[in-house]
Amino acid sequence: MTTRIELIDECLVMNGMDPLGSEQAPGADTHIACFMSATRLILSCHPWNCNSFIRQLNRKTDPPSPAHWQYAFELPTELIGEPRALYPSKDCRVPTTRFEYVGEVNAPLREVRCDHEELWCRGPWMAPPSVWPGYLTEVIKLLVRSELAMSVREDRIMRDDLRADAIGSGMTVMQGGLLGTARSLNDMAKPSAVIADNYNPLIAARTGG
């Protein structure tokens, strides 16, 4: 099983630096921070198959105050950033646009308010390296290496080159580089969406169904 420290050590070695060997090693905090920063960015930038979830939210007992909305719901603690969509019914087909996020500045979102009695959330979570597909692992490793090149070696040229290889540069940032290829591979592996429980009235009329 691939672990965080194994990936960090691999990135360090590929950058010509000594591996840590343990997350308790001196200076490990800086390396772990670089790893987590890169991981959050990549895992939250696209609906990857390995880290997307749908979950019914817990409704709070007390109504929101001030009472602009009827209900308040708790967002999952494992959510990275904000949800990709919120749904008022469990079939999760049509997202709602009538809601408000509530949270402190520079802090993770923890609450959403709306007028729906029930709410489902679709979003990304911090999936462990052991479940990442190979193409996603390679993107994150390149981005971690770019962060380490700056924080450890203070080599901006190396940092910029690795970052461009990972996520693109200029007009293609977050669309190009290895990330662009990973997005395509991920989307090709997604199953087709099921529409109306597989019932299509036009096809049914044609086949007599």
Coordinates of N, CA and C in Angstrom, one line a residue:
M1 N 0.8 -1.2 0.0 CA 0.0 0.0 0.0 C 0.9 1.3 0.0
T2 N 0.6 2.1 -1.0 CA 1.4 3.4 -1.0 C 1.0 4.3 0.1
T3 N 2.0 4.9 0.7 CA 1.7 5.8 1.8 C 2.3 7.2 1.5
R4 N 1.9 8.2 2.3 CA 2.3 9.5 2.1 C 3.8 9.7 2.2
I5 N 4.4 9.1 3.2 CA 5.8 9.3 3.4 C 6.6 8.6 2.2
E6 N 6.1 7.5 1.7 CA 6.8 6.9 0.5 C 6.8 7.8 -0.7
L7 N 5.7 8.5 -0.9 CA 5.6 9.4 -2.1 C 6.5 10.6 -1.9
I8 N 6.5 11.1 -0.6 CA 7.3 12.3 -0.3 C 8.8 11.9 -0.5
D9 N 9.2 10.7 0.0 CA 10.6 10.3 -0.2 C 11.0 10.1 -1.7
E10 N 10.0 9.5 -2.4 CA 10.3 9.4 -3.9 C 10.5 10.7 -4.6
C11 N 9.7 11.7 -4.2 CA 9.8 13.0 -4.8 C 11.1 13.7 -4.4
L12 N 11.5 13.5 -3.1 CA 12.8 14.0 -2.7 C 14.0 13.4 -3.5
V13 N 14.0 12.1 -3.6 CA 15.1 11.4 -4.3 C 15.1 11.9 -5.8
M14 N 14.0 12.0 -6.4 CA 13.9 12.4 -7.8 C 14.4 13.8 -8.0
N15 N 14.3 14.6 -6.9 CA 14.8 16.0 -6.9 C 16.3 16.1 -6.5
G16 N 16.9 14.9 -6.3 CA 18.3 14.9 -5.9 C 18.5 15.2 -4.4
M17 N 17.5 15.0 -3.6 CA 17.7 15.2 -2.1 C 17.5 13.9 -1.3
D18 N 17.9 14.0 -0.1 CA 17.9 12.8 0.8 C 16.4 12.5 1.2
P19 N 16.0 11.2 1.3 CA 14.7 10.9 1.7 C 14.6 11.1 3.2
L20 N 13.3 11.3 3.7 CA 13.1 11.4 5.2 C 13.1 10.1 5.9
G21 N 12.5 9.1 5.3 CA 12.4 7.8 6.0 C 11.3 7.7 7.0
S22 N 10.9 8.8 7.5 CA 9.8 8.8 8.6 C 9.2 10.2 8.6
E23 N 7.9 10.3 9.0 CA 7.2 11.5 9.1 C 7.6 12.3 10.4
Q24 N 8.4 11.6 11.3 CA 8.9 12.2 12.5 C 10.3 12.7 12.3
A25 N 10.9 12.6 11.1 CA 12.2 13.0 10.9 C 12.3 14.6 11.0
P26 N 13.5 15.1 11.3 CA 13.7 16.6 11.4 C 13.4 17.2 10.0
G27 N 12.6 18.3 10.0 CA 12.2 19.0 8.8 C 11.0 18.4 8.1
A28 N 10.5 17.3 8.6 CA 9.4 16.6 7.9 C 8.1 17.5 7.7
D29 N 7.9 18.4 8.7 CA 6.7 19.2 8.7 C 6.6 20.0 7.4
T30 N 7.8 20.6 6.9 CA 7.8 21.4 5.7 C 7.4 20.5 4.5
H31 N 8.0 19.3 4.4 CA 7.8 18.4 3.3 C 6.3 17.9 3.3
I32 N 5.8 17.6 4.4 CA 4.4 17.2 4.5 C 3.4 18.3 4.1
A33 N 3.8 19.6 4.5 CA 2.9 20.7 4.1 C 2.9 20.9 2.6
C34 N 4.1 20.7 2.0 CA 4.1 20.8 0.5 C 3.3 19.7 -0.1
F35 N 3.4 18.5 0.4 CA 2.6 17.4 -0.1 C 1.1 17.6 0.0
M36 N 0.7 18.1 1.2 CA -0.7 18.3 1.4 C -1.3 19.4 0.6
S37 N -0.5 20.5 0.4 CA -0.9 21.6 -0.5 C -1.2 21.1 -1.9
A38 N -0.2 20.4 -2.5 CA -0.3 19.9 -3.8 C -1.5 18.9 -3.9
T39 N -1.6 18.0 -3.0 CA -2.7 17.0 -3.0 C -4.1 17.7 -3.0
R40 N -4.3 18.6 -2.1 CA -5.6 19.3 -2.0 C -5.9 20.0 -3.3
L41 N -5.0 20.6 -3.9 CA -5.2 21.3 -5.2 C -5.7 20.4 -6.3
I42 N -5.0 19.3 -6.4 CA -5.3 18.3 -7.5 C -6.6 17.6 -7.2
L43 N -6.7 17.1 -6.0 CA -7.9 16.3 -5.7 C -9.2 17.1 -5.7
S44 N -9.1 18.4 -5.6 CA -10.3 19.3 -5.6 C -10.6 20.0 -6.9
C45 N -9.7 19.8 -7.9 CA -9.8 20.6 -9.2 C -10.6 19.8 -10.2
H46 N -11.0 18.6 -10.0 CA -11.7 17.8 -11.0 C -12.5 16.7 -10.3
P47 N -13.6 16.3 -10.8 CA -14.4 15.2 -10.2 C -13.7 13.8 -10.5
W48 N -12.6 13.5 -9.8 CA -11.9 12.2 -10.0 C -12.8 11.1 -9.5
N49 N -12.7 10.0 -10.2 CA -13.5 8.8 -9.8 C -13.1 8.3 -8.5
C50 N -11.9 8.5 -8.0 CA -11.4 7.8 -6.8 C -11.8 8.6 -5.5
N51 N -12.2 9.9 -5.7 CA -12.5 10.7 -4.5 C -13.8 11.5 -4.5
S52 N -14.7 11.0 -5.3 CA -16.0 11.7 -5.3 C -17.0 10.9 -4.4
F53 N -17.8 11.7 -3.7 CA -18.8 11.0 -2.9 C -20.1 11.8 -2.9
I54 N -21.2 11.0 -2.6 CA -22.6 11.6 -2.5 C -23.1 11.2 -1.1
R55 N -23.5 12.2 -0.3 CA -24.0 11.9 1.0 C -25.1 12.8 1.4
Q56 N -26.1 12.2 2.2 CA -27.2 13.0 2.7 C -26.6 13.8 3.9
L57 N -26.9 15.1 4.0 CA -26.4 15.9 5.0 C -27.3 15.9 6.3
N58 N -26.6 16.0 7.4 CA -27.4 16.1 8.7 C -28.0 17.4 8.9
R59 N -29.3 17.5 9.1 CA -29.9 18.8 9.4 C -29.8 19.1 10.9
K60 N -29.5 20.4 11.1 CA -29.4 20.8 12.5 C -30.7 21.0 13.1
T61 N -30.8 20.8 14.4 CA -32.1 20.9 15.1 C -32.6 22.3 15.2
D62 N -31.7 23.2 15.5 CA -32.0 24.6 15.7 C -32.1 25.3 14.3
P63 N -33.1 26.1 14.1 CA -33.2 26.9 12.8 C -32.1 27.9 12.7
P64 N -31.8 28.3 11.5 CA -30.7 29.3 11.3 C -31.1 30.7 11.9
S65 N -30.1 31.4 12.3 CA -30.3 32.7 12.9 C -29.2 33.7 12.3
P66 N -29.6 34.8 11.6 CA -31.0 35.3 11.4 C -31.7 34.4 10.4
A67 N -33.1 34.4 10.5 CA -33.9 33.5 9.8 C -34.2 33.8 8.3
H68 N -33.1 33.9 7.5 CA -33.2 34.1 6.1 C -33.6 32.8 5.4
W69 N -33.2 31.7 6.1 CA -33.5 30.3 5.5 C -34.2 29.5 6.6
Q70 N -34.9 28.4 6.2 CA -35.6 27.6 7.1 C -34.7 26.6 7.8
Y71 N -33.7 26.0 7.1 CA -33.0 24.9 7.6 C -31.5 25.2 7.5
A72 N -30.7 24.5 8.3 CA -29.2 24.5 8.3 C -28.7 23.1 8.3
F73 N -27.7 22.8 7.5 CA -27.2 21.4 7.4 C -25.7 21.5 7.6
E74 N -25.2 20.4 8.2 CA -23.8 20.3 8.5 C -23.1 19.7 7.3
L75 N -22.0 20.3 6.8 CA -21.2 19.8 5.7 C -20.2 18.7 6.2
P76 N -19.9 17.7 5.5 CA -19.0 16.6 5.9 C -17.6 17.2 6.3
T77 N -17.0 16.7 7.3 CA -15.7 17.2 7.7 C -14.6 16.8 6.7
E78 N -14.8 15.7 6.0 CA -13.8 15.3 5.1 C -13.9 16.0 3.7
L79 N -14.8 16.9 3.5 CA -15.0 17.6 2.3 C -13.8 18.5 2.0
I80 N -13.3 18.5 0.8 CA -12.2 19.4 0.4 C -12.9 20.6 -0.3
G81 N -12.7 21.8 0.3 CA -13.3 23.0 -0.3 C -14.8 23.0 -0.2
E82 N -15.5 23.4 -1.3 CA -16.9 23.4 -1.2 C -17.5 22.3 -2.1
P83 N -18.8 21.9 -1.8 CA -19.4 20.8 -2.6 C -19.5 21.2 -4.1
R84 N -19.4 20.1 -4.9 CA -19.6 20.4 -6.4 C -21.0 20.6 -6.7
A85 N -21.9 20.0 -5.9 CA -23.4 20.2 -6.2 C -24.1 19.8 -4.9
L86 N -25.3 20.4 -4.7 CA -26.2 20.1 -3.7 C -27.6 19.8 -4.3
Y87 N -28.2 18.7 -3.8 CA -29.4 18.2 -4.3 C -30.5 18.2 -3.3
P88 N -31.8 18.5 -3.6 CA -32.9 18.5 -2.7 C -33.6 17.2 -2.6
S89 N -33.2 16.2 -3.4 CA -33.8 14.8 -3.4 C -32.7 13.8 -3.6
K90 N -33.0 12.6 -3.1 CA -32.0 11.5 -3.1 C -31.6 11.0 -4.4
D91 N -32.4 11.3 -5.5 CA -32.0 10.8 -6.8 C -30.9 11.6 -7.4
C92 N -30.6 12.8 -6.8 CA -29.4 13.6 -7.1 C -29.3 13.8 -8.6
R93 N -30.4 14.2 -9.2 CA -30.5 14.5 -10.7 C -30.4 16.0 -10.9
V94 N -31.2 16.8 -10.2 CA -31.3 18.2 -10.5 C -30.8 19.0 -9.3
P95 N -29.6 19.6 -9.4 CA -29.1 20.3 -8.2 C -29.9 21.6 -7.9
T96 N -29.8 22.0 -6.6 CA -30.5 23.2 -6.2 C -29.5 24.4 -6.3
T97 N -30.0 25.6 -6.6 CA -29.2 26.8 -6.6 C -29.6 27.7 -5.6
R98 N -30.5 27.4 -4.7 CA -31.0 28.2 -3.7 C -30.4 27.8 -2.3
F99 N -29.3 28.3 -2.0 CA -28.6 27.9 -0.7 C -27.6 29.0 -0.4
E100 N -27.0 28.9 0.8 CA -26.0 29.8 1.2 C -25.0 29.1 2.1
Y101 N -23.7 29.2 1.8 CA -22.7 28.6 2.7 C -22.4 29.6 3.8
V102 N -22.1 29.0 5.0 CA -21.8 29.8 6.2 C -20.5 29.3 6.7
G103 N -19.6 30.2 7.0 CA -18.3 29.8 7.6 C -17.4 31.0 7.9
E104 N -16.4 30.7 8.6 CA -15.5 31.8 8.9 C -14.5 32.0 7.8
V105 N -13.9 33.2 7.7 CA -12.9 33.5 6.7 C -11.7 32.7 6.9
N106 N -11.1 32.1 5.8 CA -9.9 31.3 5.9 C -10.1 30.1 6.7
A107 N -11.3 29.6 6.8 CA -11.6 28.3 7.5 C -12.5 27.4 6.6
P108 N -12.4 26.1 6.8 CA -13.2 25.2 6.0 C -14.7 25.5 6.2
L109 N -15.5 25.3 5.1 CA -16.9 25.5 5.2 C -17.5 24.4 6.1
R110 N -18.4 24.7 7.0 CA -19.0 23.7 7.9 C -20.5 23.7 7.9
E111 N -21.2 24.6 7.2 CA -22.6 24.7 7.2 C -23.2 25.2 5.9
V112 N -24.3 24.7 5.5 CA -25.1 25.3 4.3 C -26.5 25.5 4.8
R113 N -27.1 26.6 4.3 CA -28.5 26.9 4.7 C -29.4 27.0 3.4
C114 N -30.6 26.5 3.6 CA -31.5 26.5 2.4 C -32.9 26.4 2.9
D115 N -33.9 26.2 2.0 CA -35.3 26.0 2.4 C -35.8 24.6 2.1
H116 N -34.8 23.7 1.7 CA -35.2 22.3 1.5 C -35.1 21.5 2.8
E117 N -36.1 20.6 3.0 CA -36.1 19.8 4.2 C -35.0 18.8 4.2
E118 N -34.6 18.3 3.0 CA -33.5 17.4 3.0 C -32.5 17.9 1.9
L119 N -31.2 17.4 2.1 CA -30.2 17.9 1.2 C -29.1 16.8 1.1
W120 N -28.7 16.6 -0.2 CA -27.6 15.7 -0.5 C -26.4 16.5 -1.1
C121 N -25.2 16.0 -0.8 CA -24.0 16.7 -1.2 C -23.2 15.8 -2.1
R122 N -22.7 16.4 -3.2 CA -21.7 15.7 -4.0 C -20.4 16.5 -3.9
G123 N -19.3 15.9 -3.6 CA -18.1 16.6 -3.4 C -16.9 15.7 -3.4
P124 N -15.7 16.3 -3.3 CA -14.4 15.6 -3.2 C -14.0 15.4 -1.8
W125 N -13.3 14.3 -1.5 CA -12.7 14.1 -0.2 C -11.2 13.8 -0.3
M126 N -10.5 13.8 0.8 CA -9.0 13.6 0.7 C -8.7 12.1 0.7
A127 N -8.9 11.5 -0.5 CA -8.7 10.1 -0.7 C -7.2 9.8 -0.4
P128 N -6.9 8.7 0.2 CA -5.5 8.3 0.5 C -4.7 7.9 -0.8
P129 N -3.4 8.0 -0.8 CA -2.6 7.6 -2.1 C -2.9 6.2 -2.5
S130 N -3.3 5.3 -1.6 CA -3.5 3.9 -2.0 C -4.6 3.7 -3.0
V131 N -5.5 4.7 -3.1 CA -6.6 4.5 -4.1 C -6.5 5.4 -5.3
W132 N -5.4 6.1 -5.4 CA -5.2 7.0 -6.6 C -4.8 6.1 -7.8
P133 N -5.4 6.4 -8.9 CA -4.9 5.7 -10.1 C -3.5 6.2 -10.5
G134 N -2.8 5.5 -11.3 CA -1.4 5.8 -11.6 C -1.3 7.2 -12.2
Y135 N -2.2 7.6 -13.2 CA -2.1 8.9 -13.8 C -2.3 10.0 -12.8
L136 N -3.1 9.8 -11.8 CA -3.3 10.9 -10.8 C -2.1 11.0 -9.9
T137 N -1.6 9.8 -9.5 CA -0.4 9.8 -8.7 C 0.8 10.6 -9.3
E138 N 1.0 10.4 -10.6 CA 2.1 11.1 -11.3 C 1.9 12.6 -11.3
V139 N 0.7 13.0 -11.5 CA 0.4 14.5 -11.5 C 0.8 15.1 -10.1
I140 N 0.3 14.4 -9.1 CA 0.5 14.9 -7.7 C 2.0 14.9 -7.4
K141 N 2.7 13.8 -7.8 CA 4.2 13.7 -7.6 C 4.9 14.9 -8.3
L142 N 4.5 15.2 -9.5 CA 5.2 16.3 -10.2 C 5.0 17.6 -9.5
L143 N 3.8 17.8 -9.0 CA 3.5 19.1 -8.3 C 4.1 19.1 -6.9
V144 N 4.2 18.0 -6.2 CA 5.0 18.0 -5.0 C 6.4 18.3 -5.2
R145 N 7.0 17.7 -6.3 CA 8.4 17.9 -6.6 C 8.6 19.4 -6.8
S146 N 7.7 20.1 -7.5 CA 7.8 21.5 -7.8 C 7.8 22.3 -6.5
E147 N 7.0 21.9 -5.5 CA 6.9 22.6 -4.3 C 8.2 22.4 -3.5
L148 N 8.7 21.2 -3.5 CA 9.9 20.8 -2.8 C 11.1 21.5 -3.4
A149 N 11.1 21.7 -4.7 CA 12.2 22.4 -5.4 C 12.4 23.8 -4.9
M150 N 11.3 24.4 -4.5 CA 11.3 25.8 -4.0 C 11.6 25.9 -2.5
S151 N 10.9 25.0 -1.8 CA 11.0 25.1 -0.3 C 12.3 24.5 0.2
V152 N 12.9 23.6 -0.5 CA 14.1 22.9 0.0 C 15.3 23.4 -0.7
R153 N 15.3 23.3 -2.1 CA 16.4 23.7 -2.9 C 16.4 25.2 -3.2
E154 N 15.3 25.9 -3.1 CA 15.2 27.3 -3.5 C 15.6 27.5 -4.9
D155 N 15.1 26.6 -5.7 CA 15.4 26.6 -7.2 C 14.2 26.9 -7.9
R156 N 14.0 28.2 -8.2 CA 12.8 28.6 -8.9 C 12.6 28.1 -10.3
I157 N 13.7 28.0 -11.0 CA 13.7 27.5 -12.4 C 13.2 26.1 -12.4
M158 N 13.7 25.2 -11.5 CA 13.3 23.8 -11.4 C 11.8 23.8 -11.0
R159 N 11.5 24.6 -10.1 CA 10.1 24.7 -9.6 C 9.1 25.0 -10.7
D160 N 9.5 26.0 -11.5 CA 8.6 26.5 -12.6 C 8.5 25.4 -13.7
D161 N 9.6 24.7 -14.0 CA 9.5 23.7 -15.0 C 8.7 22.5 -14.6
L162 N 8.9 22.1 -13.3 CA 8.1 20.9 -12.9 C 6.6 21.3 -12.7
R163 N 6.3 22.5 -12.3 CA 4.9 22.9 -12.2 C 4.2 23.0 -13.6
A164 N 5.0 23.5 -14.6 CA 4.4 23.5 -15.9 C 4.2 22.1 -16.5
D165 N 5.1 21.1 -16.2 CA 4.9 19.7 -16.6 C 3.7 19.1 -15.9
A166 N 3.4 19.6 -14.7 CA 2.3 19.0 -13.9 C 1.0 19.5 -14.3
I167 N 0.8 20.9 -14.4 CA -0.5 21.5 -14.5 C -0.6 22.5 -15.7
G168 N 0.5 22.6 -16.5 CA 0.5 23.6 -17.6 C 1.0 24.9 -17.1
S169 N 1.1 25.9 -18.1 CA 1.5 27.2 -17.7 C 0.8 28.2 -18.6
G170 N 0.9 29.5 -18.2 CA 0.2 30.5 -19.0 C -1.3 30.3 -19.1
M171 N -1.8 30.3 -20.4 CA -3.2 30.1 -20.6 C -3.7 28.7 -20.4
T172 N -2.8 27.7 -20.2 CA -3.2 26.4 -20.0 C -3.1 25.9 -18.5
V173 N -2.8 26.8 -17.6 CA -2.7 26.4 -16.2 C -4.0 25.7 -15.7
M174 N -3.8 24.6 -15.1 CA -4.9 23.7 -14.6 C -5.7 23.0 -15.7
Q175 N -5.2 23.2 -16.9 CA -5.8 22.5 -18.0 C -4.8 21.7 -18.9
G176 N -3.6 22.1 -18.8 CA -2.5 21.5 -19.6 C -1.6 20.6 -18.8
G177 N -0.4 20.3 -19.3 CA 0.5 19.4 -18.6 C -0.1 18.0 -18.4
L178 N 0.5 17.3 -17.5 CA 0.1 15.9 -17.3 C -1.3 15.9 -16.7
L179 N -1.7 17.0 -16.0 CA -3.1 17.1 -15.5 C -4.1 17.0 -16.6
G180 N -3.9 17.6 -17.7 CA -4.8 17.6 -18.8 C -5.0 16.1 -19.3
T181 N -4.0 15.4 -19.4 CA -4.1 14.0 -19.8 C -4.8 13.2 -18.8
A182 N -4.5 13.4 -17.5 CA -5.2 12.7 -16.4 C -6.7 12.9 -16.4
R183 N -7.1 14.2 -16.6 CA -8.5 14.5 -16.7 C -9.2 13.7 -17.8
S184 N -8.5 13.6 -19.0 CA -9.1 12.8 -20.1 C -9.2 11.3 -19.7
L185 N -8.2 10.8 -19.2 CA -8.2 9.4 -18.8 C -9.3 9.1 -17.8
N186 N -9.4 10.0 -16.8 CA -10.4 9.8 -15.7 C -11.8 9.8 -16.3
D187 N -12.1 10.8 -17.2 CA -13.4 11.0 -17.8 C -13.8 9.8 -18.7
M188 N -12.8 9.2 -19.4 CA -13.1 8.1 -20.2 C -13.5 6.9 -19.4
A189 N -13.0 6.8 -18.2 CA -13.3 5.6 -17.3 C -14.6 5.8 -16.6
K190 N -15.3 6.9 -16.7 CA -16.6 7.1 -16.0 C -17.7 6.4 -16.7
P191 N -18.6 5.7 -15.9 CA -19.7 5.1 -16.5 C -20.7 6.2 -17.0
S192 N -21.5 5.8 -18.0 CA -22.5 6.8 -18.6 C -23.5 7.1 -17.5
A193 N -24.0 8.3 -17.5 CA -25.1 8.7 -16.6 C -26.4 7.9 -17.0
V194 N -27.1 7.5 -16.0 CA -28.4 6.9 -16.2 C -29.5 7.9 -16.2
I195 N -30.2 8.0 -17.2 CA -31.3 9.0 -17.4 C -32.6 8.4 -17.2
A196 N -33.4 9.0 -16.3 CA -34.8 8.5 -16.1 C -35.0 7.0 -15.9
D197 N -34.1 6.4 -15.1 CA -34.1 5.0 -14.8 C -34.1 4.2 -16.1
N198 N -33.3 4.6 -17.1 CA -33.1 4.0 -18.3 C -34.3 3.9 -19.2
Y199 N -35.3 4.8 -18.9 CA -36.5 4.8 -19.7 C -36.5 6.0 -20.7
N200 N -36.6 5.8 -21.9 CA -36.6 6.8 -22.9 C -37.9 6.7 -23.7
P201 N -38.9 7.6 -23.6 CA -40.2 7.4 -24.3 C -40.1 7.3 -25.8
L202 N -39.1 8.0 -26.4 CA -38.9 7.9 -27.9 C -38.5 6.5 -28.3
I203 N -37.6 5.9 -27.5 CA -37.1 4.5 -27.9 C -38.3 3.6 -27.6
A204 N -39.0 3.8 -26.5 CA -40.1 2.9 -26.1 C -41.2 2.9 -27.2
A205 N -41.5 4.1 -27.7 CA -42.5 4.2 -28.8 C -42.1 3.4 -30.0
R206 N -40.8 3.5 -30.3 CA -40.2 2.9 -31.5 C -40.2 1.4 -31.4
T207 N -40.0 0.9 -30.2 CA -39.9 -0.6 -30.0 C -41.2 -1.2 -29.5
G208 N -42.2 -0.3 -29.2 CA -43.5 -0.9 -28.7 C -43.5 -1.1 -27.2
G209 N -42.5 -0.5 -26.5 CA -42.4 -0.7 -25.0 C -43.3 0.2 -24.3

